[in-house]
Short mmCIF file of C-alpha atoms and ligand atoms in Angstrom, two decimals:
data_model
loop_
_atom_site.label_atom_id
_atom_site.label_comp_id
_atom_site.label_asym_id
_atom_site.label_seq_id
_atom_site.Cartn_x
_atom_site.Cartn_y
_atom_site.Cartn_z
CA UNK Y 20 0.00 0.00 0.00
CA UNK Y 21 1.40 3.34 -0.92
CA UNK Y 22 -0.93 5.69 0.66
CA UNK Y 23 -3.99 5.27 3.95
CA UNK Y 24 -5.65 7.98 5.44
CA UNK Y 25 -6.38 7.21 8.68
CA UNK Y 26 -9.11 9.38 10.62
CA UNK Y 27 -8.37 9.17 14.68
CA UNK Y 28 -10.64 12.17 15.93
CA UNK Y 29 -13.66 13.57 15.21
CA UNK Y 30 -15.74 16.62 16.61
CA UNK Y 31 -18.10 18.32 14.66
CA UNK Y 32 -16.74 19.10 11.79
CA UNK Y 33 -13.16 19.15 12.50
CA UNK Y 34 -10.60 15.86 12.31
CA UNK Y 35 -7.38 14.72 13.10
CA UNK Y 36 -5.66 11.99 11.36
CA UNK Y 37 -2.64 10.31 9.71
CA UNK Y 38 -1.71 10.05 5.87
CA UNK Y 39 0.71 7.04 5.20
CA UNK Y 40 2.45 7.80 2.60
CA UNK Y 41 6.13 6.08 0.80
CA UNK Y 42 8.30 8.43 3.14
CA UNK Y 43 6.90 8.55 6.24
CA UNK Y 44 3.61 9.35 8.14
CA UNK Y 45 2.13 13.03 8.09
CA UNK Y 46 -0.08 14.03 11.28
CA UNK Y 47 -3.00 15.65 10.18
CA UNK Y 48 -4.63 18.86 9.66
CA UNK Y 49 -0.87 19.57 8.03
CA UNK Y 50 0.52 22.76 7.15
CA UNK Y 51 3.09 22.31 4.30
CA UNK Y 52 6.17 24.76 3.73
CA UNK Y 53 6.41 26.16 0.29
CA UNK Y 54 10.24 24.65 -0.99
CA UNK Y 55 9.70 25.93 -4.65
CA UNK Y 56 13.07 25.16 -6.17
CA UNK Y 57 13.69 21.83 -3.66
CA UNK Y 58 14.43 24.64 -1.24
CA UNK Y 59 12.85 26.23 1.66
CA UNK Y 60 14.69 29.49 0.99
CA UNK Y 61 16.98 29.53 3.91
CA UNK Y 62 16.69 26.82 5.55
CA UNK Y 63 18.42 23.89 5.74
CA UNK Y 64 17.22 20.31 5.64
CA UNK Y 65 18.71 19.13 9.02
CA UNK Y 66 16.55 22.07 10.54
CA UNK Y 67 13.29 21.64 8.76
CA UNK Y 68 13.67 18.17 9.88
CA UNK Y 69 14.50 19.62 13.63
CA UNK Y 70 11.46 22.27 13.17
CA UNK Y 71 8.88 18.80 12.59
CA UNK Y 72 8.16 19.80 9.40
CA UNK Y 73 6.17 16.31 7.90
CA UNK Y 74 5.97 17.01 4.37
CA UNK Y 75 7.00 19.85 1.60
CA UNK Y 76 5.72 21.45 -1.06
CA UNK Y 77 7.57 21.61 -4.38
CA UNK Y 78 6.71 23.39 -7.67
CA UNK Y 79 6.63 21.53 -10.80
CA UNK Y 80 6.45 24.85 -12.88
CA UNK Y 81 9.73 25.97 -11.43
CA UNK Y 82 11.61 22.60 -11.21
CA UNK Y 83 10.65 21.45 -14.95
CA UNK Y 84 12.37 25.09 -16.05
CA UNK Y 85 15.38 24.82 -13.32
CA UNK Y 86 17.33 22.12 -12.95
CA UNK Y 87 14.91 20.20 -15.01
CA UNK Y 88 13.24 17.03 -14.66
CA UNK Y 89 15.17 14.26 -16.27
CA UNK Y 90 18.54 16.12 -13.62
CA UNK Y 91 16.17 15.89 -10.89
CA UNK Y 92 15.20 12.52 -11.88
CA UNK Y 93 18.43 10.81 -12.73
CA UNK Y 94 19.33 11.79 -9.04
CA UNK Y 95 16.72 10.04 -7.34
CA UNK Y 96 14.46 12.32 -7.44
CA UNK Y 97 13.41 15.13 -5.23
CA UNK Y 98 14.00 13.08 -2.11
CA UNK Y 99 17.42 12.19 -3.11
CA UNK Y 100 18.18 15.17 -4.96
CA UNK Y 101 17.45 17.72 -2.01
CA UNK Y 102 18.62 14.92 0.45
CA UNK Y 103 14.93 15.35 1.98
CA UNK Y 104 13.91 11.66 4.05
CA UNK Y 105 10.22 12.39 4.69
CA UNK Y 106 7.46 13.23 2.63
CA UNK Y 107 6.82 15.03 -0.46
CA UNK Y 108 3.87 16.91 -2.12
CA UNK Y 109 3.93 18.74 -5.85
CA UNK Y 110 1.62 21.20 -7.29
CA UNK Y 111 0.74 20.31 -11.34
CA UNK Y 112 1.94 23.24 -12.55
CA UNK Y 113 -1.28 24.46 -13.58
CA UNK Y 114 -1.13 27.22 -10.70
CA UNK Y 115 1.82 28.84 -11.92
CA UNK Y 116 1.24 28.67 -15.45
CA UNK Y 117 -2.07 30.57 -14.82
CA UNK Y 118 -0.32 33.32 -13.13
CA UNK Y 119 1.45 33.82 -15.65
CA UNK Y 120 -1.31 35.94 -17.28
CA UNK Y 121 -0.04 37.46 -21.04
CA UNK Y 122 2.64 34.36 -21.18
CA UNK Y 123 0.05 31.42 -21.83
CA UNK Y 124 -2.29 30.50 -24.06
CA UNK Y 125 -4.93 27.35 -23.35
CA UNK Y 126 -6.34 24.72 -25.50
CA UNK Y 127 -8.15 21.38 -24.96
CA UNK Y 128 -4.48 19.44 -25.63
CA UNK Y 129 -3.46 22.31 -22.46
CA UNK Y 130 -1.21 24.95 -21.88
CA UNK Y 131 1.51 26.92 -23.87
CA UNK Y 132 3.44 29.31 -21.86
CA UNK Y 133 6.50 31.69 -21.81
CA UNK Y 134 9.15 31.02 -19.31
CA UNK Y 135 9.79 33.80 -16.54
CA UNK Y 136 13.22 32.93 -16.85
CA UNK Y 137 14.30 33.11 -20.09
CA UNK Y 138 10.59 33.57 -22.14
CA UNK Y 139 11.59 30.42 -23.94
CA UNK Y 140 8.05 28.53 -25.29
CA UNK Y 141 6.92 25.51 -22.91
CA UNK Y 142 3.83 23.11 -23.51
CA UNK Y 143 1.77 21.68 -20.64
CA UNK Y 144 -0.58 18.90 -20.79
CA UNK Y 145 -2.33 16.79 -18.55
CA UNK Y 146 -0.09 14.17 -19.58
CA UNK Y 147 3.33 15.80 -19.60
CA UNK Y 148 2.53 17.48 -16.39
CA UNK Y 149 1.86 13.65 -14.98
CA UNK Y 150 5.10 12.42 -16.70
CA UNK Y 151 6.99 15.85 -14.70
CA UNK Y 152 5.56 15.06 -11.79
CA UNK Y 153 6.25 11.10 -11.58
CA UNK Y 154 9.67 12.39 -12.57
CA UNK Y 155 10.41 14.37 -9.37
CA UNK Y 156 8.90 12.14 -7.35
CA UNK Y 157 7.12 13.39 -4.68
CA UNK Y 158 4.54 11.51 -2.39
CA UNK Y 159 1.65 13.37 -3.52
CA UNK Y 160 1.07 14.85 -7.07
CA UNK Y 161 -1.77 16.72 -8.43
CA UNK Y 162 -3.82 16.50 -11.24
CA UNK Y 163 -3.35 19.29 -13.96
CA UNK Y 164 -6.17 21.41 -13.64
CA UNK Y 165 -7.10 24.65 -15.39
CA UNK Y 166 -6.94 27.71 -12.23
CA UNK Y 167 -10.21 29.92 -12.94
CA UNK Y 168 -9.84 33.66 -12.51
CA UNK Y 169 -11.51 35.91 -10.80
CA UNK Y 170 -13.79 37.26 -11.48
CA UNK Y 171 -15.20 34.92 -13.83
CA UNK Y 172 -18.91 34.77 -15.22
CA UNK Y 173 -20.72 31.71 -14.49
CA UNK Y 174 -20.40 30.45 -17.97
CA UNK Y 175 -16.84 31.09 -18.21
CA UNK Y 176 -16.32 29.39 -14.68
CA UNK Y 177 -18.34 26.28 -15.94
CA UNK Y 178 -16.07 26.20 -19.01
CA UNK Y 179 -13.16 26.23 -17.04
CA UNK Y 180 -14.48 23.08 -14.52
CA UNK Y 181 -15.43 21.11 -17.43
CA UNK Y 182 -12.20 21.65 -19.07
CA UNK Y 183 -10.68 20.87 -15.87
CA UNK Y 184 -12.78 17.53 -15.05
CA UNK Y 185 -11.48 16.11 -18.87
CA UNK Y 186 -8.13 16.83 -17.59
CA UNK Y 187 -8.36 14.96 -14.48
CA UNK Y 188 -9.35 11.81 -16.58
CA UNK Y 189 -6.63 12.70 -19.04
CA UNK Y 190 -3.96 13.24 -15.95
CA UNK Y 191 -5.91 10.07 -14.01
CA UNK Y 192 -4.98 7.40 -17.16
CA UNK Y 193 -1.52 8.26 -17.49
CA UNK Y 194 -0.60 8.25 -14.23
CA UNK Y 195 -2.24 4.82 -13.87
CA UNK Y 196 -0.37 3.87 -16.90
CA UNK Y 197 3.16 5.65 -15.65
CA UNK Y 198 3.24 5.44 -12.08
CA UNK Y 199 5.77 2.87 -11.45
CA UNK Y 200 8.27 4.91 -13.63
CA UNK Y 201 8.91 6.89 -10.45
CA UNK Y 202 12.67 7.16 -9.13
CA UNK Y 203 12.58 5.06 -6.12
CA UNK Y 204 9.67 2.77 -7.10
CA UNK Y 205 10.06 -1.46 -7.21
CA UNK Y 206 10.61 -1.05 -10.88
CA UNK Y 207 13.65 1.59 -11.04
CA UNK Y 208 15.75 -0.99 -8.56
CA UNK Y 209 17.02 -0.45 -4.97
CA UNK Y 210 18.84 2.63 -3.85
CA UNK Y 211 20.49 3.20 -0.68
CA UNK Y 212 20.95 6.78 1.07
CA UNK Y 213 23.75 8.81 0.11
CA UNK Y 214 26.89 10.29 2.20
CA UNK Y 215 25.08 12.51 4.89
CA UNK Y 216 21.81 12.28 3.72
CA UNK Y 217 18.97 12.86 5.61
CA UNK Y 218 18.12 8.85 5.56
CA UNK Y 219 19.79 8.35 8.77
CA UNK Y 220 18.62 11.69 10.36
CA UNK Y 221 17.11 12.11 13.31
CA UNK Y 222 13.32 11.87 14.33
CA UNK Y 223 11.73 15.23 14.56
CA UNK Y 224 9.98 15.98 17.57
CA UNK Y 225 6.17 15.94 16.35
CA UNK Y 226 7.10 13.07 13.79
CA UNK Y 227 7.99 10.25 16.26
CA UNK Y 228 6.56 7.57 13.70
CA UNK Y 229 9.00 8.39 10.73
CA UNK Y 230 10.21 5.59 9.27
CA UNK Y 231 8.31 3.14 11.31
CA UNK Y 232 5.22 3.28 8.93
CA UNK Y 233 3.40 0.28 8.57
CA UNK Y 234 3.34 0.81 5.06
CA UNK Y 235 7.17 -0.64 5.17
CA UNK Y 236 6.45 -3.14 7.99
CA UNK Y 237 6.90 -6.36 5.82
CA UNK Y 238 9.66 -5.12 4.34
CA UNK Y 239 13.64 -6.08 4.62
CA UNK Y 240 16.34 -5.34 2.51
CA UNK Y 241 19.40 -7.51 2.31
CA UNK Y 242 21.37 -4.75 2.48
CA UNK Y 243 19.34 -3.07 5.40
CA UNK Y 244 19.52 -6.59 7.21
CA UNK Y 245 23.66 -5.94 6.70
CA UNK Y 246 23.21 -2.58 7.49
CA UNK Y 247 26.22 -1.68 5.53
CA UNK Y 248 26.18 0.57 2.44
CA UNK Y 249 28.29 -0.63 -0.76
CA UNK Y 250 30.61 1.67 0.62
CA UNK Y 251 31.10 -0.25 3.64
CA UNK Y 252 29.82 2.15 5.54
CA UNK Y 253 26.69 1.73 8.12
CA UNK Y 254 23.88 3.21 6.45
CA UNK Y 255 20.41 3.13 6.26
CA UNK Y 256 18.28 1.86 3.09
CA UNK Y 257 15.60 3.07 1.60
CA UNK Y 258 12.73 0.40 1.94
CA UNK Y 259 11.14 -0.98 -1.20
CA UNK Y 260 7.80 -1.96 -1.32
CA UNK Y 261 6.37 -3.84 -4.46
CA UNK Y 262 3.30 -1.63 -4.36
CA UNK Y 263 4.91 1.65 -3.21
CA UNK Y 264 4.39 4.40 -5.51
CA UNK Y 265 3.07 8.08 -5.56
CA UNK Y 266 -0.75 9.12 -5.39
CA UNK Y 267 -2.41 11.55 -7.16
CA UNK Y 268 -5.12 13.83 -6.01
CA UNK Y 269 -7.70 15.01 -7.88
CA UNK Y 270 -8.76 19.33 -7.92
CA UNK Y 271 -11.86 20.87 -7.31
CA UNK Y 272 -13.04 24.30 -9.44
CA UNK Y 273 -15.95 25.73 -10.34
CA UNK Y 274 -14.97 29.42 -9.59
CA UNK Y 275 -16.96 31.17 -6.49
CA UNK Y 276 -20.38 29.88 -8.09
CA UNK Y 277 -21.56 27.12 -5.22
CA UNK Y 278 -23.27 24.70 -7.55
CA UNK Y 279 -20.49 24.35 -10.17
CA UNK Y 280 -18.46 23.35 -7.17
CA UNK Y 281 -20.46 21.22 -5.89
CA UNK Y 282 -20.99 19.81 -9.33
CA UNK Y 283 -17.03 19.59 -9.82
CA UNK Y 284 -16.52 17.94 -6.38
CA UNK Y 285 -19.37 15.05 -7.43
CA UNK Y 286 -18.06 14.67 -10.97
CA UNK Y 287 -14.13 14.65 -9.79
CA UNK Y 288 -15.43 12.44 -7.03
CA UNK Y 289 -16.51 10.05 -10.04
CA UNK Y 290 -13.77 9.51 -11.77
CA UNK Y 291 -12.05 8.80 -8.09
CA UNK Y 292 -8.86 9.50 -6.32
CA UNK Y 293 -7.38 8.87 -3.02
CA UNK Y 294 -7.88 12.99 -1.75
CA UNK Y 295 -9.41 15.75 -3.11
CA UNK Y 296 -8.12 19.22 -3.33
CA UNK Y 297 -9.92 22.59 -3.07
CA UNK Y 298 -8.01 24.93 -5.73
CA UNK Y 299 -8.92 28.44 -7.85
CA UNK Y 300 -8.72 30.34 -4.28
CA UNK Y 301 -6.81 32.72 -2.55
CA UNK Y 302 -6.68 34.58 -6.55
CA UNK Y 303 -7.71 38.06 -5.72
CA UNK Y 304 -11.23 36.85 -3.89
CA UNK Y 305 -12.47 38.58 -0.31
CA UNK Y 306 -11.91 36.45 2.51
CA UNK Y 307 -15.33 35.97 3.60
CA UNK Y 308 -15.99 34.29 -0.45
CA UNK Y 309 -13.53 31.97 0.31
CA UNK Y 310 -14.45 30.76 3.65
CA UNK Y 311 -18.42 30.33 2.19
CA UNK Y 312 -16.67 28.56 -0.65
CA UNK Y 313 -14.73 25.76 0.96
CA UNK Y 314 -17.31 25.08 3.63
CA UNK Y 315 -19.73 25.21 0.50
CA UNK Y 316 -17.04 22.41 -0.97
CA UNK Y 317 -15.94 20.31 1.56
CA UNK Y 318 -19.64 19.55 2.23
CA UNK Y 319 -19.04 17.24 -0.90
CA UNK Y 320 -15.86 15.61 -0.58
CA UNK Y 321 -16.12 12.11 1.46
CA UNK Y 322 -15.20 12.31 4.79
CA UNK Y 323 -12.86 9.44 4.13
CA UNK Y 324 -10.86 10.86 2.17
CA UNK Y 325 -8.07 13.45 2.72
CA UNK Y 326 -9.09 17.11 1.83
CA UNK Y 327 -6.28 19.76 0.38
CA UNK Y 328 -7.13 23.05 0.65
CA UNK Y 329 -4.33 25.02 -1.75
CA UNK Y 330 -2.43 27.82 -1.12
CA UNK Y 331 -3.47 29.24 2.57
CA UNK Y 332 -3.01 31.03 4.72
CA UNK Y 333 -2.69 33.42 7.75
CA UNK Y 334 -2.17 31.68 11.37
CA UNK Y 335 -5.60 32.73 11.69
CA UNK Y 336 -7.00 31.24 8.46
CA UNK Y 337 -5.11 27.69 8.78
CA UNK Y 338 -6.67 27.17 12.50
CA UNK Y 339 -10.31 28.90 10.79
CA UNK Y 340 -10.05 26.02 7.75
CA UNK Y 341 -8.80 22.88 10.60
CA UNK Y 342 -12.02 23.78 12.09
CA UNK Y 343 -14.11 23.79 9.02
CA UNK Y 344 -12.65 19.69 8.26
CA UNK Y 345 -9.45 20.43 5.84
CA UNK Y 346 -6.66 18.26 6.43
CA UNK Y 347 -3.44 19.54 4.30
CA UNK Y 348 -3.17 23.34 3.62
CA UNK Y 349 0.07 25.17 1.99
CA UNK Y 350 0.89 28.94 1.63
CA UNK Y 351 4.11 30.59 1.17
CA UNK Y 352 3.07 33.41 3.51
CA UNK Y 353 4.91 32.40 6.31
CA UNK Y 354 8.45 32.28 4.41
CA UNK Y 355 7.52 35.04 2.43
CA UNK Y 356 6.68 37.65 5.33
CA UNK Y 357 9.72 36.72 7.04
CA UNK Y 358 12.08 37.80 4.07
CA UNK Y 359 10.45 41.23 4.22
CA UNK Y 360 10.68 41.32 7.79
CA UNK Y 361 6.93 40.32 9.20
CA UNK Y 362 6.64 37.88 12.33
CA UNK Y 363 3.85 35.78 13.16
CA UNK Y 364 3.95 35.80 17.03
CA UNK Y 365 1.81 34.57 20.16
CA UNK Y 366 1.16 38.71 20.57
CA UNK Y 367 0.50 39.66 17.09
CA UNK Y 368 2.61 40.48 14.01
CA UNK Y 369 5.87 41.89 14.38
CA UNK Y 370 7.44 44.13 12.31
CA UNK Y 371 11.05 43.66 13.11
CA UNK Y 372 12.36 46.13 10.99
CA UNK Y 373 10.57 49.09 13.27
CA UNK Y 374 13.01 51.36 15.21
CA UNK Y 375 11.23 50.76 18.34
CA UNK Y 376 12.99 47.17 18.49
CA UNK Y 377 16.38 48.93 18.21
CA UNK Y 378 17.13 48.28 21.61
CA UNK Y 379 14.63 45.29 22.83
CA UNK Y 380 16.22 43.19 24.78
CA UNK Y 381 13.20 40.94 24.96
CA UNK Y 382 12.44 37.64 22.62
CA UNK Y 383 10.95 37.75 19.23
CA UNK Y 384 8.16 35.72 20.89
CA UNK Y 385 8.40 34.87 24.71
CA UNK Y 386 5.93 31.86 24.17
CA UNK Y 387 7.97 30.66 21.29
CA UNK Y 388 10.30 27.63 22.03
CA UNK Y 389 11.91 27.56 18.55
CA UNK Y 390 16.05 28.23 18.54
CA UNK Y 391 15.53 32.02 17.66
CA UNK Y 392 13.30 33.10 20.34
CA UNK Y 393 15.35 30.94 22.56
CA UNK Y 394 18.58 33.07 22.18
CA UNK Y 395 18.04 35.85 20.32
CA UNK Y 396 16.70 39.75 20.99
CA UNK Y 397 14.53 41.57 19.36
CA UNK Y 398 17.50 44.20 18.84
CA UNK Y 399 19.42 42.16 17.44
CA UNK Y 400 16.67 40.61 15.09
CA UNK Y 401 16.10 44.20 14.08
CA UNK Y 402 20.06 44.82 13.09
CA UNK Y 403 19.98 41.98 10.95
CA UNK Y 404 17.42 43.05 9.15
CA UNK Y 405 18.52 46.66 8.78
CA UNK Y 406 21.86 45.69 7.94
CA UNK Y 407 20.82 43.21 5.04
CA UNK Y 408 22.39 40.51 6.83
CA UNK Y 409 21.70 36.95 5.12
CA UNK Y 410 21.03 35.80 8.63
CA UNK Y 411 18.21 37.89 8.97
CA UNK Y 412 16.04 35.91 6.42
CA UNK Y 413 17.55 32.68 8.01
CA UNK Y 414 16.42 33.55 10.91
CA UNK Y 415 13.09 35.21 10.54
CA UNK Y 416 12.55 32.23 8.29
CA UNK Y 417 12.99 29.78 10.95
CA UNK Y 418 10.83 31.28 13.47
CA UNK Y 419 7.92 31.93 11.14
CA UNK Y 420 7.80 28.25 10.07
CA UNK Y 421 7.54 27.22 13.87
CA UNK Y 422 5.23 29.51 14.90
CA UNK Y 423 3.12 27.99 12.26
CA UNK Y 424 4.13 24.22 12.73
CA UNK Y 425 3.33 25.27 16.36
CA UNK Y 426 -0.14 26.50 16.07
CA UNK Y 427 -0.66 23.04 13.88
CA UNK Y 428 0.51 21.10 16.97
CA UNK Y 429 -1.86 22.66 19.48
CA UNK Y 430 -4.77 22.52 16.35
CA UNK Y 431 -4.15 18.71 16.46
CA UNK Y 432 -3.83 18.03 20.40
CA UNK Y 433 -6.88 19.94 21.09
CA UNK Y 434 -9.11 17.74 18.29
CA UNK Y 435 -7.60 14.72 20.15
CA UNK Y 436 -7.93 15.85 23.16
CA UNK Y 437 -11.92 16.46 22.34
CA UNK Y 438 -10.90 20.08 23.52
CA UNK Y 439 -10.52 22.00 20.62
CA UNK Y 440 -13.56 24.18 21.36
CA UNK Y 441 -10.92 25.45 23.86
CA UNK Y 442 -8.11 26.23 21.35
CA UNK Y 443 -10.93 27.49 18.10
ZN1 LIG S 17 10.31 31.64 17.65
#
C-alpha cells in the first residue's frame, strides 16, 4: 500500500488523522512549507527536519524550467536530490502557469506558456505534467487542472471546470499507466541513502513515527539486514515496497459559483482519487468568499478521504479552515513575510524592521520555544534586518515556520484531546 488515510478524531466538523504515505507518516490537519526550487529558501534540511516539518511542497512549474526534470530525476528524485527523508507533495503546474497571465495561451491538448526565466516557449498537458511530476517524485502529485480567474462569469467558470474535469481523466490514465516509472519505485531498482543524507537523520519531535510506517512493515532489505552501504559504511536503506508508488489527487473548481463546485466535487469524485483538493482560491477573492466557498465544498468531498485546501493562509485562516474539516493546507506566507521582515507571534505580528525594536532586549516571541526566540533579541533581530544581513532571512525564516508548525501542533492536540472548542 502506498498511501492510507487514517481518521483518529472527530468533533463536529473538525478531524485529526494520519496520511501514510512512501516516506513517512504526516499528522493531520498539516501545514506544508512552500520549498519551490527543492528549497525552503533559507533553511536547511537538518533544521526543517528539527522544526517537525512532515511534508513539503515543491513546484513543478519551477523545477521542470530549473534544474529540469530528467537532472532531478536521474538523481533520485526530489527526495534524493534535495537529500529530503520524509514526505513530499507537488503542485501540477497548472497554478503557476495561470499566473502567468499574457505568457500562456490554453487549448483542450493544455497549456503553452512563456518562461519567466528566459521567455523560452513551454507546452503543458495533462499528460506531460503527470510524466513531470512522476519524474520528481514526490509523495503526492496533483492532477493538472485549469486555475479559474476571478472574477469569472458563471459560464466562463463552468467552461473552465469542465475543461478541468477532462483533464483529471486525461492526468488520471496516465498516471495509472506511468506510475511505477517513479525514481525510487520497485521497478527503477534499490537505492540506498547517500553520504550525509537525511536517511539516517534524526526523528523530529512531532514526527515520532517516521520511518516506522506500517506501510514498510513487511519489508527487509538484504542490504538493510547488513546494514552496511556498498561503501562499507553503516547506512540506512531506503525500503522498497512492491506496491509503493506516488498518489495523485484530484482538484476541485468551479470558480466562487456554489453549484459548479459542488458539481465539480461530485463529478471529480466520479472519476475517483485517493484525496481531493480545493483549488482556484486565494486569486484576488475577499476572505469571507472563500471561507463560504470551501465550507460550501468540503460539504461534498467524502469524509474518508483526505481534503487539500491550496495555497493558505494566515495563522488565523489555517486554525479557521482545521475547524471547518481540511486536512493539508500550503501557503508561502509564512516564508515570504519573514524575508520582508513580518513575524507571526503569540502577541501579534511583528514588524522587526521598526526602530522601536532597536534596543529590545526581549524575545521575538516569549511563548515561542523555537532556537531564535530561545537566544536571540529583538535588537538584534532588528540589526539583521537593517543591515541586510543573510542571517536575517535565516532567521526570521525559521521562526515563522515554527510559529506555524506550532499552532498546527496545538490545532491537532486539542481535536484529540476532544478540547478544541478550547483552542478554536
Ligand atoms: Zn520563535
Amino acid at each position: 500500500m502506498s498511501f492510507e488515510f487514517q481518521i483518529e478524531s472527530t468533533s463536529s466538523r473538525t478531524r485529526a488523522g494520519r496520511l501514510i504515505t512512501p516516506h513517512g507518516e504526516i499528522e493531520t490537519p498539516v501545514f506544508m512549507p512552500v520549498g519551490t526550487l527543492a528549497s525552503v529558501k533559507g533553511v536547511p534540511q537538518d533544521t526543517l527536519e528539527e522544526l517537525g516539518v512532515q511534508i513539503l511542497l515543491g513546484n513543478t512549474y519551477h523545477l521542470y524550467l530549473r534544474p529540469g526534470v530528467e537532472t532531478v530525476r536521474k538523481l533520485g528524485g526530489l527526495h534524493g536530490f534535495m537529500s529530503w527523508p520524509r514526505a513530499i507533495l507537488t503542485d501540477s503546474g497548472g497554478f503557476q502557469v495561470f499566473s502567468l497571465n499574457e505568457l500562456r495561451k490554453v487549448t483542450e491538448e493544455g497549456v503553452t506558456f512563456r518562461s519567466h526565466l528566459d521567455g523560452g516557449s513551454h507546452f503543458f498537458s495533462p499528460e506531460s505534467a503527470m510524466a513531470a511530476q512522476i519524474g520528481l517524485g514526490a509523495d503526492i502529485i496533483m492532477a493538472f487542472d485549469e486555475c479559474t480567474e476571478f472574477p469569472a462569469d458563471r459560464a466562463r467558470a463552468k467552461a473552465s471546470m469542465e475543461l478541468t474535469l477532462r483533464w483529471a481523466e486525461r492526468s488520471k490514465k496516465y498516471f495509472e499507466k506511468h506510475k511505477e516509472e517513479v525514481p525510487w519505485s520497485t521497478a527503477s531498482g534499490f537505492r540506498l541513502a547517500g553520504p550525509g543524507s537525511a536517511y539516517v537523520g534524526t526523528a523530529a519531535p512531532g514526527c515520532p513515527v517516521e520511518r516506522s510506517s506500517t506501510a514498510f512493515d513487511s519489508v527487509t532489505s538484504p542490504v538493510e539486514e547488513s546494514g552496511l552501504r556498498s561503501d562499507g559504511q553503516p547506512g540506512t536503506a531506503v525500503p522498497t515496497y512492491s506496491e509503493q508508488t506516488q498518489s495523485l489527487f484530484g482538484i476541485v473548481q468551479g470558480g466562487m459559483d456554489l453549484e459548479l463546485r459542488k458539481e465539480s466535487a461530485l463529478r471529480t469524485i466520479e472519476i475517483g482519487f485517493p484525496g481531493y483538493a480545493i483549488g482556484g482560491l486565494s486569486v484576488g477573492e475577499p476572505r469571507n468568499l472563500t471561507r463560504e466557498v470551501v465550507e460550501a465544498t468540503l460539504e461534498h468531498l467524502p469524509a474518508d478521504k483526505p481534503r487539500y485546501l491550496m495555497g493558505v493562509g494566515t495563522p488565523e485562516e489555517i486554525v479557521e479552515y482545521s475547524r471547518l474539516g481540511i486536512d493539508m493546507m500550503d501557503c508561502v506566507l509564512p516564508t515570504r513575510a519573514a524575508r520582508h521582515g513580518l513575524l507571526f507571534t503569540s502577541e501579534g505580528r511583528v514588524s522587526i524592521k521598526q526602530a522601536r525594536y532597536a534596543q529590545d532586549q526581549g524575545a521575538l516571541d516569549p511563548k515561542c520555544g523555537c532556537r531564535v526566540c530561545r537566544r536571540y533579541s529583538r535588537a538584534y533581530l532588528r540589526h539583521l534586518y537593517a543591515s541586510n544581513e543573510v542571517l536575517a532571512q535565516v532567521l526570521n525564516t525559521i521562526h515563522n515556520l515554527s510559529f506555524y508548525l506550532d499552532t498546527m501542533r496545538r490545532v491537532r492536540h486539542s481535536i484529540r484531546l476532544g478540547e478544541e472548542s478550547r483552542f478554536f
